[in-house]
mmCIF file of C-alpha atoms in Angstrom:
data_model
loop_
_atom_site.group_PDB
_atom_site.id
_atom_site.type_symbol
_atom_site.label_atom_id
_atom_site.label_comp_id
_atom_site.label_asym_id
_atom_site.label_seq_id
_atom_site.Cartn_x
_atom_site.Cartn_y
_atom_site.Cartn_z
ATOM 1 C CA MET A 1 8.055 14.174 -0.773
ATOM 2 C CA GLY A 2 10.373 15.430 -3.614
ATOM 3 C CA ASP A 3 13.363 14.865 -6.057
ATOM 4 C CA VAL A 4 15.313 16.981 -8.279
ATOM 5 C CA SER A 5 16.896 15.963 -12.705
ATOM 6 C CA PRO A 6 20.661 15.588 -11.373
ATOM 7 C CA ASP A 7 20.459 17.382 -15.091
ATOM 8 C CA ASP A 8 18.717 19.975 -15.493
ATOM 9 C CA GLY A 9 18.041 21.168 -12.087
ATOM 10 C CA MET A 10 14.346 20.112 -12.628
ATOM 11 C CA TRP A 11 12.135 19.548 -8.923
ATOM 12 C CA VAL A 12 9.257 17.087 -8.986
ATOM 13 C CA ILE A 13 7.469 17.858 -5.881
ATOM 14 C CA SER A 14 4.134 16.584 -4.162
ATOM 15 C CA THR A 15 1.142 18.403 -4.535
ATOM 16 C CA SER A 16 0.004 16.040 -1.800
ATOM 17 C CA LEU A 17 1.562 18.259 1.130
ATOM 18 C CA PHE A 18 -0.936 21.387 -0.563
ATOM 19 C CA GLU A 19 -4.420 22.896 0.139
ATOM 20 C CA LYS A 20 -6.414 21.089 -2.439
ATOM 21 C CA ASP A 21 -6.082 24.106 -5.239
ATOM 22 C CA GLU A 22 -6.637 23.223 -9.227
ATOM 23 C CA SER A 23 -5.519 27.067 -10.021
ATOM 24 C CA ILE A 24 -2.170 26.096 -8.602
ATOM 25 C CA PHE A 25 -2.121 22.144 -9.098
ATOM 26 C CA GLN A 26 -4.690 20.004 -10.986
ATOM 27 C CA ILE A 27 -4.454 16.067 -11.646
ATOM 28 C CA LYS A 28 -4.050 15.074 -15.275
ATOM 29 C CA THR A 29 -1.880 12.197 -15.621
ATOM 30 C CA HIS A 30 -0.943 8.750 -15.021
ATOM 31 C CA VAL A 31 2.458 8.427 -15.996
ATOM 32 C CA PHE A 32 4.928 4.906 -15.698
ATOM 33 C CA THR A 33 1.799 3.423 -15.894
ATOM 34 C CA GLU A 34 3.841 0.136 -17.614
ATOM 35 C CA SER A 35 6.091 -0.006 -14.279
ATOM 36 C CA ALA A 36 2.854 -0.900 -12.731
ATOM 37 C CA LEU A 37 2.497 -5.379 -13.605
ATOM 38 C CA GLY A 38 -1.034 -6.091 -13.583
ATOM 39 C CA GLY A 39 -2.540 -2.619 -13.592
ATOM 40 C CA GLY A 40 -2.464 0.185 -10.566
ATOM 41 C CA LEU A 41 -4.312 3.185 -9.537
ATOM 42 C CA ASN A 42 -4.905 3.216 -12.725
ATOM 43 C CA ASP A 43 -7.388 0.389 -12.756
ATOM 44 C CA TRP A 44 -8.605 2.650 -10.093
ATOM 45 C CA LEU A 45 -8.840 6.255 -10.547
ATOM 46 C CA PRO A 46 -9.087 6.126 -14.554
ATOM 47 C CA GLN A 47 -11.000 10.036 -14.079
ATOM 48 C CA ILE A 48 -12.527 12.302 -11.991
ATOM 49 C CA GLY A 49 -15.084 14.129 -11.775
ATOM 50 C CA ASP A 50 -15.722 14.189 -15.610
ATOM 51 C CA ARG A 51 -12.026 15.304 -16.438
ATOM 52 C CA LYS A 52 -10.398 11.353 -17.907
ATOM 53 C CA LEU A 53 -6.336 11.449 -16.952
ATOM 54 C CA ARG A 54 -3.851 10.870 -19.504
ATOM 55 C CA ILE A 55 -1.453 8.414 -19.353
ATOM 56 C CA TRP A 56 1.675 8.379 -20.329
ATOM 57 C CA ASN A 57 4.747 6.230 -20.469
ATOM 58 C CA PRO A 58 8.152 6.686 -21.911
ATOM 59 C CA ASP A 59 8.633 6.013 -25.940
ATOM 60 C CA ASP A 60 12.418 3.667 -25.033
ATOM 61 C CA GLY A 61 10.706 1.278 -22.657
ATOM 62 C CA SER A 62 11.969 1.747 -19.861
ATOM 63 C CA ALA A 63 8.906 1.740 -18.226
ATOM 64 C CA ALA A 64 8.715 -2.157 -18.627
ATOM 65 C CA PRO A 65 8.918 -3.816 -15.439
ATOM 66 C CA GLY A 66 11.541 -6.361 -13.813
ATOM 67 C CA GLN A 67 10.028 -9.848 -12.665
ATOM 68 C CA PRO A 68 9.898 -11.038 -8.747
ATOM 69 C CA GLN A 69 10.723 -14.219 -8.735
ATOM 70 C CA VAL A 70 9.027 -16.252 -6.110
ATOM 71 C CA GLU A 71 10.568 -16.923 -3.246
ATOM 72 C CA TYR A 72 9.744 -19.585 0.149
ATOM 73 C CA GLY A 73 11.402 -19.542 3.804
ATOM 74 C CA GLY A 74 9.581 -20.642 7.337
ATOM 75 C CA ALA A 75 11.264 -23.689 8.778
ATOM 76 C CA ASP A 76 11.528 -26.235 5.759
ATOM 77 C CA GLY A 77 12.655 -23.488 3.215
ATOM 78 C CA ARG A 78 9.584 -24.875 1.172
ATOM 79 C CA GLU A 79 6.363 -22.100 2.480
ATOM 80 C CA ASP A 80 5.201 -19.429 0.208
ATOM 81 C CA ARG A 81 6.147 -16.530 0.883
ATOM 82 C CA LEU A 82 5.871 -12.727 -0.487
ATOM 83 C CA ARG A 83 8.590 -10.101 -0.430
ATOM 84 C CA ALA A 84 8.947 -6.911 0.066
ATOM 85 C CA GLN A 85 11.901 -4.212 -0.636
ATOM 86 C CA CYS A 86 12.097 -1.097 -0.989
ATOM 87 C CA HIS A 87 13.311 1.027 -3.647
ATOM 88 C CA CYS A 88 16.636 1.221 -2.708
ATOM 89 C CA GLY A 89 17.128 -2.373 -0.897
ATOM 90 C CA GLY A 90 18.458 -1.416 2.594
ATOM 91 C CA VAL A 91 14.427 -2.340 3.746
ATOM 92 C CA SER A 92 13.727 -5.802 2.407
ATOM 93 C CA PHE A 93 12.091 -8.775 4.504
ATOM 94 C CA THR A 94 8.852 -11.743 2.663
ATOM 95 C CA ILE A 95 6.098 -12.405 4.876
ATOM 96 C CA PRO A 96 3.757 -15.767 4.811
ATOM 97 C CA ARG A 97 0.467 -16.480 3.821
ATOM 98 C CA PRO A 98 -1.735 -16.554 6.894
ATOM 99 C CA ASN A 99 -1.236 -19.494 9.355
ATOM 100 C CA GLU A 100 -4.263 -21.628 11.311
ATOM 101 C CA ASP A 101 -2.808 -19.815 14.341
ATOM 102 C CA ASP A 102 -3.557 -17.005 12.761
ATOM 103 C CA LEU A 103 -7.349 -17.672 12.122
ATOM 104 C CA ALA A 104 -7.801 -18.902 15.587
ATOM 105 C CA SER A 105 -6.666 -16.079 16.892
ATOM 106 C CA PRO A 106 -9.465 -13.746 17.846
ATOM 107 C CA ALA A 107 -6.934 -10.603 16.839
ATOM 108 C CA ILE A 108 -5.073 -11.795 13.954
ATOM 109 C CA SER A 109 -8.619 -12.909 12.546
ATOM 110 C CA SER A 110 -10.029 -10.712 12.103
ATOM 111 C CA PHE A 111 -7.331 -8.868 9.304
ATOM 112 C CA LEU A 112 -7.720 -11.798 6.764
ATOM 113 C CA SER A 113 -9.592 -11.695 3.860
ATOM 114 C CA PRO A 114 -13.893 -12.416 5.326
ATOM 115 C CA ILE A 115 -13.568 -14.722 1.216
ATOM 116 C CA ASP A 116 -10.073 -16.734 1.100
ATOM 117 C CA LYS A 117 -7.977 -17.012 4.218
ATOM 118 C CA THR A 118 -5.182 -17.684 2.418
ATOM 119 C CA LYS A 119 -5.116 -14.447 1.408
ATOM 120 C CA TRP A 120 -4.780 -11.459 3.861
ATOM 121 C CA VAL A 121 -6.919 -7.834 2.963
ATOM 122 C CA GLY A 122 -5.450 -5.017 0.884
ATOM 123 C CA SER A 123 -7.068 -1.397 1.647
ATOM 124 C CA LEU A 124 -7.070 2.666 0.089
ATOM 125 C CA ASP A 125 -6.464 5.063 2.399
ATOM 126 C CA ILE A 126 -7.196 8.455 1.681
ATOM 127 C CA CYS A 127 -6.347 10.161 5.837
ATOM 128 C CA ASP A 128 -4.915 14.035 6.076
ATOM 129 C CA ASP A 129 -1.786 11.531 8.467
ATOM 130 C CA CYS A 130 -0.910 9.382 5.564
ATOM 131 C CA ARG A 131 -1.453 12.417 2.546
ATOM 132 C CA GLY A 132 0.700 14.270 4.547
ATOM 133 C CA THR A 133 3.708 11.303 5.553
ATOM 134 C CA SER A 134 3.536 9.657 2.737
ATOM 135 C CA GLY A 135 3.099 12.690 0.263
ATOM 136 C CA SER A 136 0.820 10.481 -1.388
ATOM 137 C CA HIS A 137 -3.008 12.152 -1.811
ATOM 138 C CA ILE A 138 -3.874 7.367 -1.715
ATOM 139 C CA MET A 139 -2.423 4.631 0.557
ATOM 140 C CA ALA A 140 -2.615 1.110 -0.070
ATOM 141 C CA TRP A 141 -1.807 -1.282 3.326
ATOM 142 C CA ALA A 142 -2.252 -4.674 4.256
ATOM 143 C CA PHE A 143 -2.372 -6.264 7.197
ATOM 144 C CA ILE A 144 0.247 -8.476 8.913
ATOM 145 C CA PRO A 145 1.440 -10.258 12.015
ATOM 146 C CA LEU A 146 5.100 -8.376 13.201
ATOM 147 C CA ASP A 147 5.470 -11.790 14.449
ATOM 148 C CA ARG A 148 5.393 -14.026 11.135
ATOM 149 C CA CYS A 149 7.875 -11.167 8.680
ATOM 150 C CA GLU A 150 11.386 -12.986 8.105
ATOM 151 C CA PRO A 151 14.163 -11.920 9.695
ATOM 152 C CA LYS A 152 12.300 -11.344 12.471
ATOM 153 C CA ILE A 153 11.359 -7.603 13.184
ATOM 154 C CA LYS A 154 10.920 -6.114 16.161
ATOM 155 C CA PRO A 155 8.280 -4.276 17.932
ATOM 156 C CA ASP A 156 10.333 -0.639 17.522
ATOM 157 C CA LEU A 157 9.660 -1.378 13.349
ATOM 158 C CA LEU A 158 14.262 -1.846 12.983
ATOM 159 C CA ILE A 159 15.557 -2.995 9.709
ATOM 160 C CA GLY A 160 17.797 -2.436 7.875
ATOM 161 C CA THR A 161 18.679 0.889 6.777
ATOM 162 C CA SER A 162 14.021 2.122 8.227
ATOM 163 C CA LYS A 163 14.185 4.900 10.339
ATOM 164 C CA THR A 164 10.586 5.793 12.797
ATOM 165 C CA PHE A 165 8.814 8.395 14.385
ATOM 166 C CA ILE A 166 5.922 8.861 16.354
ATOM 167 C CA SER A 167 3.346 10.550 14.211
ATOM 168 C CA SER A 168 0.170 10.576 16.454
ATOM 169 C CA ALA A 169 -0.309 9.682 20.390
ATOM 170 C CA GLY A 170 0.184 5.533 19.899
ATOM 171 C CA VAL A 171 0.910 5.763 16.496
ATOM 172 C CA LEU A 172 3.896 4.751 15.252
ATOM 173 C CA ARG A 173 5.660 4.526 11.826
ATOM 174 C CA SER A 174 8.505 4.146 9.429
ATOM 175 C CA PHE A 175 9.954 4.179 6.584
ATOM 176 C CA CYS A 176 13.303 3.907 4.423
ATOM 177 C CA GLY A 177 16.253 6.195 5.472
ATOM 178 C CA ARG A 178 18.510 5.943 2.524
ATOM 179 C CA CYS A 179 15.244 5.988 -0.174
ATOM 180 C CA GLY A 180 12.340 6.968 1.462
ATOM 181 C CA ALA A 181 9.689 4.549 0.927
ATOM 182 C CA THR A 182 6.833 4.098 3.342
ATOM 183 C CA VAL A 183 7.190 0.607 4.959
ATOM 184 C CA PHE A 184 5.460 0.624 7.859
ATOM 185 C CA TYR A 185 2.181 1.788 9.832
ATOM 186 C CA SER A 186 1.275 0.378 13.367
ATOM 187 C CA CYS A 187 -0.462 1.702 16.967
ATOM 188 C CA ASP A 188 -1.143 0.759 20.229
ATOM 189 C CA GLU A 189 -4.620 -0.357 20.074
ATOM 190 C CA ARG A 190 -3.580 -3.782 18.203
ATOM 191 C CA ARG A 191 -0.282 -4.655 19.963
ATOM 192 C CA PRO A 192 -2.359 -7.066 22.457
ATOM 193 C CA ASN A 193 1.042 -8.396 22.678
ATOM 194 C CA ASP A 194 4.382 -9.178 20.109
ATOM 195 C CA ARG A 195 2.087 -12.615 18.258
ATOM 196 C CA GLU A 196 -0.094 -10.441 17.476
ATOM 197 C CA ASN A 197 0.672 -7.293 16.526
ATOM 198 C CA VAL A 198 -0.676 -6.671 13.086
ATOM 199 C CA VAL A 199 0.674 -3.592 11.191
ATOM 200 C CA ASP A 200 -0.041 -1.656 8.034
ATOM 201 C CA VAL A 201 2.467 -3.180 4.997
ATOM 202 C CA ALA A 202 2.426 -0.293 2.829
ATOM 203 C CA ILE A 203 1.870 -2.441 -1.080
ATOM 204 C CA GLY A 204 4.179 -0.108 -2.738
ATOM 205 C CA ILE A 205 7.797 -2.045 -1.753
ATOM 206 C CA LEU A 206 6.190 -5.837 -2.442
ATOM 207 C CA ARG A 207 7.488 -7.321 -5.288
ATOM 208 C CA ALA A 208 4.382 -10.454 -5.983
ATOM 209 C CA PRO A 209 5.403 -12.157 -9.131
ATOM 210 C CA GLU A 210 1.694 -10.966 -10.447
ATOM 211 C CA GLY A 211 2.029 -7.166 -9.975
ATOM 212 C CA VAL A 212 1.998 -4.284 -7.774
ATOM 213 C CA LYS A 213 -1.988 -5.657 -6.072
ATOM 214 C CA ALA A 214 -0.140 -8.596 -5.190
ATOM 215 C CA GLU A 215 -3.757 -10.121 -5.783
ATOM 216 C CA ASN A 216 -1.993 -14.138 -5.256
ATOM 217 C CA TRP A 217 -1.562 -12.666 -2.090
ATOM 218 C CA LEU A 218 -3.955 -9.619 -1.131
ATOM 219 C CA ILE A 219 -7.971 -9.726 -1.507
ATOM 220 C CA TRP A 220 -8.764 -6.075 -2.149
ATOM 221 C CA ARG A 221 -11.636 -3.980 0.298
ATOM 222 C CA THR A 222 -13.513 -2.425 -2.870
ATOM 223 C CA GLY A 223 -16.588 -1.350 -1.104
ATOM 224 C CA ARG A 224 -14.575 0.819 1.030
ATOM 225 C CA ILE A 225 -12.104 3.238 1.612
ATOM 226 C CA ALA A 226 -10.752 3.802 4.800
ATOM 227 C CA ASN A 227 -11.179 7.452 6.451
ATOM 228 C CA TYR A 228 -13.272 8.139 3.401
ATOM 229 C CA GLU A 229 -14.658 11.770 5.344
ATOM 230 C CA SER A 230 -11.027 13.030 5.385
ATOM 231 C CA GLY A 231 -10.223 12.157 1.691
ATOM 232 C CA LEU A 232 -13.887 13.983 0.988
ATOM 233 C CA ARG A 233 -13.384 17.269 2.878
ATOM 234 C CA TYR A 234 -9.155 17.729 1.165
ATOM 235 C CA ASP A 235 -10.651 17.229 -2.354
ATOM 236 C CA GLU A 236 -14.283 15.336 -3.077
ATOM 237 C CA ALA A 237 -14.004 14.884 -6.757
ATOM 238 C CA LEU A 238 -11.318 11.996 -6.255
ATOM 239 C CA ALA A 239 -12.802 10.093 -3.570
ATOM 240 C CA THR A 240 -16.016 10.621 -4.597
ATOM 241 C CA SER A 241 -13.916 9.309 -7.869
ATOM 242 C CA LEU A 242 -12.538 6.836 -6.761
ATOM 243 C CA SER A 243 -14.833 5.194 -4.910
ATOM 244 C CA GLU A 244 -16.936 4.383 -7.178
ATOM 245 C CA SER A 245 -14.143 2.969 -9.526
ATOM 246 C CA LEU A 246 -12.925 0.936 -6.900
ATOM 247 C CA ALA A 247 -16.289 -0.386 -6.886
ATOM 248 C CA ASP A 248 -16.730 -1.632 -10.554
ATOM 249 C CA TRP A 249 -13.896 -3.062 -10.118
ATOM 250 C CA GLY A 250 -14.602 -4.819 -7.052
ATOM 251 C CA ARG A 251 -17.373 -6.113 -9.119
ATOM 252 C CA GLU A 252 -16.288 -7.431 -11.620
ATOM 253 C CA LYS A 253 -12.780 -9.706 -10.443
ATOM 254 C CA TYR A 254 -15.479 -11.054 -7.173
ATOM 255 C CA GLY A 255 -18.232 -10.485 -8.898
ATOM 256 C CA GLN A 256 -19.304 -8.452 -6.069
ATOM 257 C CA ASN A 257 -17.729 -4.450 -3.857
ATOM 258 C CA LEU A 258 -16.689 -6.401 -1.065
ATOM 259 C CA ASN A 259 -17.579 -4.155 2.281
ATOM 260 C CA PHE A 260 -16.345 -5.630 5.263
ATOM 261 C CA THR A 261 -14.759 -4.204 8.615
ATOM 262 C CA ILE A 262 -10.807 -4.712 9.152
ATOM 263 C CA GLY A 263 -10.095 -5.370 12.654
#
């Protein structure tokens, strides 16, 4: 929710925790965009209302991203895998591509891309709960069967340095207890059994070699933002601008504005 510099004692806090009041806080700048390999949120939120957002990166090149490596796993060691790992490395696992069992499962197939069955779905969410638990106006989620992750992760979501909490009835969330990164969202209604337990994975921890949007692994739903009405009540200008720019990106990327039901 915030951090403090050991050098000058200056705090940086998450403005998402406060009621929107532009006389106190106003979003003006995307910072460290060079760290977002392949382009990040600035692609989808270039402005809020009629206010164009500035871009800032340090002059010394320290924002340059690392280059994640292609990984393989599975029983034969040749299965294409995507690494998910928090900032400190205390939570780390890999995700495979959808397989035939996923396609055959009604509980899982509804979470697969409608235009490319080799990819999962990415979606933005601007609900009050995600904002309050992550400290971010906007959350990005991918939807993955927990049983497909390596190493195996139980329904309690505990792996490595992760900690969990119940954010509302039937909803379990996890985060890294050391660096604070958001990791999983799980709800009872998506858990018919252990094999078909579909969870949300925070896209911010994915280490896709092509970039932070993980476009070789995800198809993004660009025609709808999850819990849009909730975000609209909190910050109408941001929600509206995000929706419009995301749709424009989708038309440019996919040739259409993808609007489909997830789950």
